[in-house]
Coordinates of C-alpha atoms in Angstrom, one line a residue:
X8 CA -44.5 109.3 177.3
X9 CA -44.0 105.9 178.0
X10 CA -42.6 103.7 180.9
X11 CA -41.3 100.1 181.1
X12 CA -41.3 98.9 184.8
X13 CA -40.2 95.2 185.4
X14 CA -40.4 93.5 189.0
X15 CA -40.5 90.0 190.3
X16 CA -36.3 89.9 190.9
X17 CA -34.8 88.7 194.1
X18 CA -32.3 86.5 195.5
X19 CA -32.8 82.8 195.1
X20 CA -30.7 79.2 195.7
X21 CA -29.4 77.5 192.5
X22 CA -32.3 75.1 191.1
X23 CA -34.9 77.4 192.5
X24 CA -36.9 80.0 190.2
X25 CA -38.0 83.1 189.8
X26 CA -40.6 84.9 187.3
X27 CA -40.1 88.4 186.1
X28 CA -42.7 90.7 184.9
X29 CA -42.4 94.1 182.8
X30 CA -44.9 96.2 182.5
X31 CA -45.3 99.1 179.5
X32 CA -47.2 101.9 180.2
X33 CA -48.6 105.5 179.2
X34 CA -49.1 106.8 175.2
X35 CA -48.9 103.1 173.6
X36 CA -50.9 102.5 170.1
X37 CA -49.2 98.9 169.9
X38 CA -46.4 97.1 171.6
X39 CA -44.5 95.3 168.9
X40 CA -40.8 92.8 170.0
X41 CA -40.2 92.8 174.0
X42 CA -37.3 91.4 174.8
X43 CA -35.4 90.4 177.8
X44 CA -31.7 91.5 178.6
X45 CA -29.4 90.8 181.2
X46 CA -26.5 92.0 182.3
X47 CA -24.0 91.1 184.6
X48 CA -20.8 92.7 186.6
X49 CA -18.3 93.8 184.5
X50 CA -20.2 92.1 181.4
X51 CA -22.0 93.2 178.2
X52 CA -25.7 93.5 178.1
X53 CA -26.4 90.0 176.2
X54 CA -30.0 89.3 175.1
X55 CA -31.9 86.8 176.9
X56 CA -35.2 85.8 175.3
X57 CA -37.4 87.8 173.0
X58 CA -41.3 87.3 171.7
X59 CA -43.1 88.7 168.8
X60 CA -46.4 90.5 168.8
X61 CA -47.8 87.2 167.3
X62 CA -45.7 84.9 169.6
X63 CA -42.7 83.9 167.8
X64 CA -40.3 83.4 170.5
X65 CA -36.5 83.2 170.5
X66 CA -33.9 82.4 173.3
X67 CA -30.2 82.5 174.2
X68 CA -28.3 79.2 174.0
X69 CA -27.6 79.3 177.7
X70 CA -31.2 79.9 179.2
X71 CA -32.7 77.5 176.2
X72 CA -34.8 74.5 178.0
X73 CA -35.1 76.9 181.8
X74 CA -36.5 80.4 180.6
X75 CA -39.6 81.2 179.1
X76 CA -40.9 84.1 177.6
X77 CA -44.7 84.9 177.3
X78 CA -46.3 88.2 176.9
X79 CA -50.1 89.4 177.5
X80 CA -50.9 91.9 174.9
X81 CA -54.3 93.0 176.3
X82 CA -51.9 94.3 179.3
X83 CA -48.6 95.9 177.4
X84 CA -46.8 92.8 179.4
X85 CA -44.1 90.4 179.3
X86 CA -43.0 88.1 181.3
X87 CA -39.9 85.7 182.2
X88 CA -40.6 82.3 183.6
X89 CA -37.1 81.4 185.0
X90 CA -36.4 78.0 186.1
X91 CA -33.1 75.4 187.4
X92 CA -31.4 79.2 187.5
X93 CA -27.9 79.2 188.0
X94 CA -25.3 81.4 189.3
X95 CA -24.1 82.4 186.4
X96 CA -27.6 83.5 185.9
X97 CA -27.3 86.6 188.5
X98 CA -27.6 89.9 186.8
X99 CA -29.4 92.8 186.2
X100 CA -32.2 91.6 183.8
X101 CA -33.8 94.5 181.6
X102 CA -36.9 94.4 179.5
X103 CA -36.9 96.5 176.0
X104 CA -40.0 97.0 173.7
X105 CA -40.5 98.8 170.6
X106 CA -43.9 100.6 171.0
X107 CA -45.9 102.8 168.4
X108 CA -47.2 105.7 170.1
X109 CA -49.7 108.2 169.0
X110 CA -47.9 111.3 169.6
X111 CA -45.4 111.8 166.5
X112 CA -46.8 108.0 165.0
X113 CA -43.8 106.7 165.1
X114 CA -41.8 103.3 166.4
X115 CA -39.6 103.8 169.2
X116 CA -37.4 101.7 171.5
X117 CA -38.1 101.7 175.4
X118 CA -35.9 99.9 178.4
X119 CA -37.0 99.3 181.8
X120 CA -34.9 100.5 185.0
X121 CA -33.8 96.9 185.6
X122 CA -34.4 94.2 188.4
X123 CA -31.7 92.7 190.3
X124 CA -31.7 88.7 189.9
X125 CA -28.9 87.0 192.3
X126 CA -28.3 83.1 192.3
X127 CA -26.7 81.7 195.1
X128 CA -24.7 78.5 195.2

């Protein structure tokens, strides 16, 4: 069994920032891509920023130059420096990894619960 918790959401002023952390947990061999979703009322769940085991990172044009990702393997965690957030930033921001487990030795995809991010003008 395995558990994705992220934390570190809240309600901030425009310019101001915030940094989210997810945390995996339980039968892990190896955490492989984390990535970081967001989603907002009424709106798709749109990919934020995602990092590699080895570090290759990628981001969404509109968080490019004020988010970044970083991840601490020897913890199963990831995190999400956000920065000059926006209020079109506010959303629900999920973390996803894909996570090898012992049990069944197989790859599998895990989300988080979610953590609440609102911007206010």
């Amino acid at each position: 069994q395995v558990q994705l918790v992220e934390s570190g959401g809240g309600l901030v002023q425009a310019g101001e920032s915030l940094r989210l952390s997810c945390v995996a947990s339980g039968d892990i061999v190896r955490v492989a891509t984390m990535t970081w979703y967001r989603q907002a009322p009424g709106k798709q769940r749109d990919m934020v920023a995602t990092i590699m085991y080895g570090g290759t990172v990628n981001y969404a044009d509109s968080v490019k130059g004020r988010f970044t990702i970083s991840r601490d393997n020897t913890k199963n965690t990831v995190y999400l420096q956000m920065n000059s957030l926006k209020p079109e930033d506010t959303a629900v921001y999920y973390c996803s990894a894909r996570i090898f487990q012992s049990s069944g030795s197989t790859w599998s995809d895990y989300w988080g619960q979610g953590t609440q991010v609102i911007v206010s003008s």
